[in-house]
Amino acid sequence: MKMDTFEELNRKGFVEEKIDPTLDLFVEIEKLKKEKNAIVLAHYYQEPDIQDIADYIGDSLGLSQEAARTDAEVIVFAGVHFMAETAKILSPEKKVLLPDLKAGCSLADSCPPHLFKKFKEKYPDHVVITYVNCTAELKALSDIVCTSTNAVQIVESLPKDTKIIFGPDKNLGAWVAKKTGRDLVLWNGACMVHEIFSREKITKLKARHPNAKFIAHPECEEAVLEMADYIGSTTGLLKYSTNSDAQEFIVATESGIIHQMEKANPTKTFIPAPPNNNCACNDCPYMKRNTLEKLYLCLKNGSPEVTVPADIIVQARKPIERMLEISAALGL
Ligand code: 13P
Ligand code: SF4
């Protein structure tokens, strides 16, 4: 077996570099952004320091729209691998950096492209809609991509009699099927963070906070979604909690979003929904692999870089662009 060279390991971000502890990383990152004509895009699930240094914070749809529109030469993607891949597919001429290449996604992992290809072959007359939380190879096997913000509208944009495969998230798929009244063929994938919430503990928490609104991401299981006052993407949850007159919210999604909820609503209280054991399982272990230190180093060194094979870029770009066109037409 061929061993990686030192340069190769460094490019992948496996070489640990010490940082001078006296450095103010917020100042250094700002300097590097200017020097390198770089932009930092961060998902709401990133740690608060990263959200505060970001040029743009958003949900999966907003982040891909921003990646398509930026004229920066370098995109530092503070999120997970599939998000950085999507940015690379939309802007292949740009350098896309991910602070930690091991920032993967349990949902993307739950749908290996070679198995999905076989699954798809069983339904040759079906249109394939894939949730953006999947690999670039899977997107290349799809007709349209969607996010949790636009999944319902993307399904509804197709004629009523269209046969549809929806993957990889079975919970989002079941919710979309219910909302649209369509019969979707679902892939059996799920996110480990959103499947951990306990209906029983949420019931007890609601009883202790009778005026709190319970809000949930559609990646949660049906039994949890049934209890929700509002279901939506991370941006949807943030908007709902800001526009609502309620003063307390129980939030069933990754806890990182609470940083923006508290910033936008300093007088309101946000309670993370409890998982079914005592772990901190509503912290996504992949999202939280990125740290301010790793972000500084990747900007300074220009690595680790996310690359996508040229043929996959060509095939995966079409379904993503289709999603962006439908979303733009609907003002999403
Ligand atoms: P959105 O931010 O698009 O709601 O997605 C949530 C998520 O699970 C991202 O990994
Ligand atoms: Fe993937 Fe779930 Fe983490 Fe989102 S929260 S990146 S879907 S594992």
PDB file of N, CA and C in Angstrom, residues 258-292:
ATOM      1  N   ILE A 258     -29.212  27.692  18.945  1.00  0.00           N
ATOM      2  CA  ILE A 258     -29.678  28.506  20.076  1.00  0.00           C
ATOM      3  C   ILE A 258     -28.840  29.799  20.212  1.00  0.00           C
ATOM      4  N   HIS A 259     -27.596  29.768  19.751  1.00  0.00           N
ATOM      5  CA  HIS A 259     -26.756  30.976  19.815  1.00  0.00           C
ATOM      6  C   HIS A 259     -27.418  32.134  19.055  1.00  0.00           C
ATOM      7  N   GLN A 260     -27.876  31.862  17.821  1.00  0.00           N
ATOM      8  CA  GLN A 260     -28.522  32.925  17.030  1.00  0.00           C
ATOM      9  C   GLN A 260     -29.891  33.273  17.603  1.00  0.00           C
ATOM     10  N   MET A 261     -30.600  32.260  18.135  1.00  0.00           N
ATOM     11  CA  MET A 261     -31.927  32.530  18.714  1.00  0.00           C
ATOM     12  C   MET A 261     -31.778  33.491  19.896  1.00  0.00           C
ATOM     13  N   GLU A 262     -30.756  33.261  20.716  1.00  0.00           N
ATOM     14  CA  GLU A 262     -30.561  34.128  21.885  1.00  0.00           C
ATOM     15  C   GLU A 262     -30.083  35.518  21.482  1.00  0.00           C
ATOM     16  N   LYS A 263     -29.251  35.575  20.436  1.00  0.00           N
ATOM     17  CA  LYS A 263     -28.778  36.892  19.978  1.00  0.00           C
ATOM     18  C   LYS A 263     -29.939  37.728  19.443  1.00  0.00           C
ATOM     19  N   ALA A 264     -30.827  37.072  18.689  1.00  0.00           N
ATOM     20  CA  ALA A 264     -31.949  37.801  18.086  1.00  0.00           C
ATOM     21  C   ALA A 264     -33.046  38.104  19.114  1.00  0.00           C
ATOM     22  N   ASN A 265     -33.084  37.330  20.205  1.00  0.00           N
ATOM     23  CA  ASN A 265     -34.188  37.442  21.176  1.00  0.00           C
ATOM     24  C   ASN A 265     -33.638  37.393  22.602  1.00  0.00           C
ATOM     25  N   PRO A 266     -32.912  38.456  23.010  1.00  0.00           N
ATOM     26  CA  PRO A 266     -32.222  38.389  24.308  1.00  0.00           C
ATOM     27  C   PRO A 266     -33.144  38.194  25.511  1.00  0.00           C
ATOM     28  N   THR A 267     -34.434  38.518  25.385  1.00  0.00           N
ATOM     29  CA  THR A 267     -35.301  38.382  26.567  1.00  0.00           C
ATOM     30  C   THR A 267     -36.031  37.038  26.590  1.00  0.00           C
ATOM     31  N   LYS A 268     -35.909  36.253  25.536  1.00  0.00           N
ATOM     32  CA  LYS A 268     -36.626  34.969  25.476  1.00  0.00           C
ATOM     33  C   LYS A 268     -35.737  33.829  25.969  1.00  0.00           C
ATOM     34  N   THR A 269     -36.379  32.734  26.369  1.00  0.00           N
ATOM     35  CA  THR A 269     -35.638  31.584  26.901  1.00  0.00           C
ATOM     36  C   THR A 269     -35.725  30.422  25.922  1.00  0.00           C
ATOM     37  N   PHE A 270     -34.577  29.809  25.643  1.00  0.00           N
ATOM     38  CA  PHE A 270     -34.525  28.676  24.711  1.00  0.00           C
ATOM     39  C   PHE A 270     -33.987  27.452  25.444  1.00  0.00           C
ATOM     40  N   ILE A 271     -34.778  26.385  25.426  1.00  0.00           N
ATOM     41  CA  ILE A 271     -34.407  25.171  26.164  1.00  0.00           C
ATOM     42  C   ILE A 271     -34.137  24.065  25.140  1.00  0.00           C
ATOM     43  N   PRO A 272     -32.920  23.486  25.139  1.00  0.00           N
ATOM     44  CA  PRO A 272     -32.684  22.384  24.202  1.00  0.00           C
ATOM     45  C   PRO A 272     -33.561  21.188  24.557  1.00  0.00           C
ATOM     46  N   ALA A 273     -34.201  20.579  23.568  1.00  0.00           N
ATOM     47  CA  ALA A 273     -35.040  19.400  23.839  1.00  0.00           C
ATOM     48  C   ALA A 273     -34.145  18.283  24.367  1.00  0.00           C
ATOM     49  N   PRO A 274     -34.647  17.520  25.355  1.00  0.00           N
ATOM     50  CA  PRO A 274     -33.788  16.496  25.977  1.00  0.00           C
ATOM     51  C   PRO A 274     -33.651  15.228  25.137  1.00  0.00           C
ATOM     52  N   PRO A 275     -32.423  14.701  25.068  1.00  0.00           N
ATOM     53  CA  PRO A 275     -32.217  13.420  24.394  1.00  0.00           C
ATOM     54  C   PRO A 275     -32.674  12.266  25.286  1.00  0.00           C
ATOM     55  N   ASN A 276     -32.729  11.030  24.732  1.00  0.00           N
ATOM     56  CA  ASN A 276     -33.260   9.918  25.524  1.00  0.00           C
ATOM     57  C   ASN A 276     -32.253   9.293  26.480  1.00  0.00           C
ATOM     58  N   ASN A 277     -31.101   9.886  26.638  1.00  0.00           N
ATOM     59  CA  ASN A 277     -30.208   9.500  27.744  1.00  0.00           C
ATOM     60  C   ASN A 277     -29.478  10.758  28.190  1.00  0.00           C
ATOM     61  N   ASN A 278     -28.455  10.613  29.030  1.00  0.00           N
ATOM     62  CA  ASN A 278     -27.878  11.831  29.603  1.00  0.00           C
ATOM     63  C   ASN A 278     -26.690  12.386  28.813  1.00  0.00           C
ATOM     64  N   CYS A 279     -26.517  11.935  27.583  1.00  0.00           N
ATOM     65  CA  CYS A 279     -25.384  12.412  26.788  1.00  0.00           C
ATOM     66  C   CYS A 279     -25.696  13.799  26.214  1.00  0.00           C
ATOM     67  N   ALA A 280     -24.661  14.427  25.649  1.00  0.00           N
ATOM     68  CA  ALA A 280     -24.875  15.710  24.960  1.00  0.00           C
ATOM     69  C   ALA A 280     -25.117  15.417  23.487  1.00  0.00           C
ATOM     70  N   CYS A 281     -26.076  14.474  23.233  1.00  0.00           N
ATOM     71  CA  CYS A 281     -26.220  13.960  21.861  1.00  0.00           C
ATOM     72  C   CYS A 281     -26.866  14.936  20.911  1.00  0.00           C
ATOM     73  N   ASN A 282     -27.445  16.036  21.436  1.00  0.00           N
ATOM     74  CA  ASN A 282     -27.968  16.996  20.470  1.00  0.00           C
ATOM     75  C   ASN A 282     -26.912  18.015  20.056  1.00  0.00           C
ATOM     76  N   ASP A 283     -25.644  17.717  20.362  1.00  0.00           N
ATOM     77  CA  ASP A 283     -24.507  18.394  19.737  1.00  0.00           C
ATOM     78  C   ASP A 283     -24.061  17.475  18.619  1.00  0.00           C
ATOM     79  N   CYS A 284     -24.006  17.973  17.379  1.00  0.00           N
ATOM     80  CA  CYS A 284     -23.575  17.104  16.275  1.00  0.00           C
ATOM     81  C   CYS A 284     -22.048  16.911  16.373  1.00  0.00           C
ATOM     82  N   PRO A 285     -21.601  15.662  16.560  1.00  0.00           N
ATOM     83  CA  PRO A 285     -20.154  15.446  16.739  1.00  0.00           C
ATOM     84  C   PRO A 285     -19.348  15.791  15.494  1.00  0.00           C
ATOM     85  N   TYR A 286     -20.023  15.817  14.338  1.00  0.00           N
ATOM     86  CA  TYR A 286     -19.318  16.168  13.093  1.00  0.00           C
ATOM     87  C   TYR A 286     -19.186  17.687  12.978  1.00  0.00           C
ATOM     88  N   MET A 287     -20.290  18.378  13.175  1.00  0.00           N
ATOM     89  CA  MET A 287     -20.256  19.845  13.092  1.00  0.00           C
ATOM     90  C   MET A 287     -19.253  20.400  14.104  1.00  0.00           C
ATOM     91  N   LYS A 288     -19.222  19.767  15.288  1.00  0.00           N
ATOM     92  CA  LYS A 288     -18.407  20.308  16.358  1.00  0.00           C
ATOM     93  C   LYS A 288     -16.925  19.903  16.244  1.00  0.00           C
ATOM     94  N   ARG A 289     -16.562  19.183  15.183  1.00  0.00           N
ATOM     95  CA  ARG A 289     -15.131  18.905  14.942  1.00  0.00           C
ATOM     96  C   ARG A 289     -14.395  20.184  14.548  1.00  0.00           C
ATOM     97  N   ASN A 290     -15.136  21.117  13.926  1.00  0.00           N
ATOM     98  CA  ASN A 290     -14.504  22.389  13.553  1.00  0.00           C
ATOM     99  C   ASN A 290     -14.339  23.245  14.803  1.00  0.00           C
ATOM    100  N   THR A 291     -13.169  23.873  14.924  1.00  0.00           N
ATOM    101  CA  THR A 291     -12.933  24.790  16.048  1.00  0.00           C
ATOM    102  C   THR A 291     -12.356  26.085  15.468  1.00  0.00           C
ATOM    103  N   LEU A 292     -12.331  27.126  16.279  1.00  0.00           N
ATOM    104  CA  LEU A 292     -11.757  28.396  15.823  1.00  0.00           C
ATOM    105  C   LEU A 292     -10.278  28.195  15.456  1.00  0.00           C
TER     106      LEU A 292
END
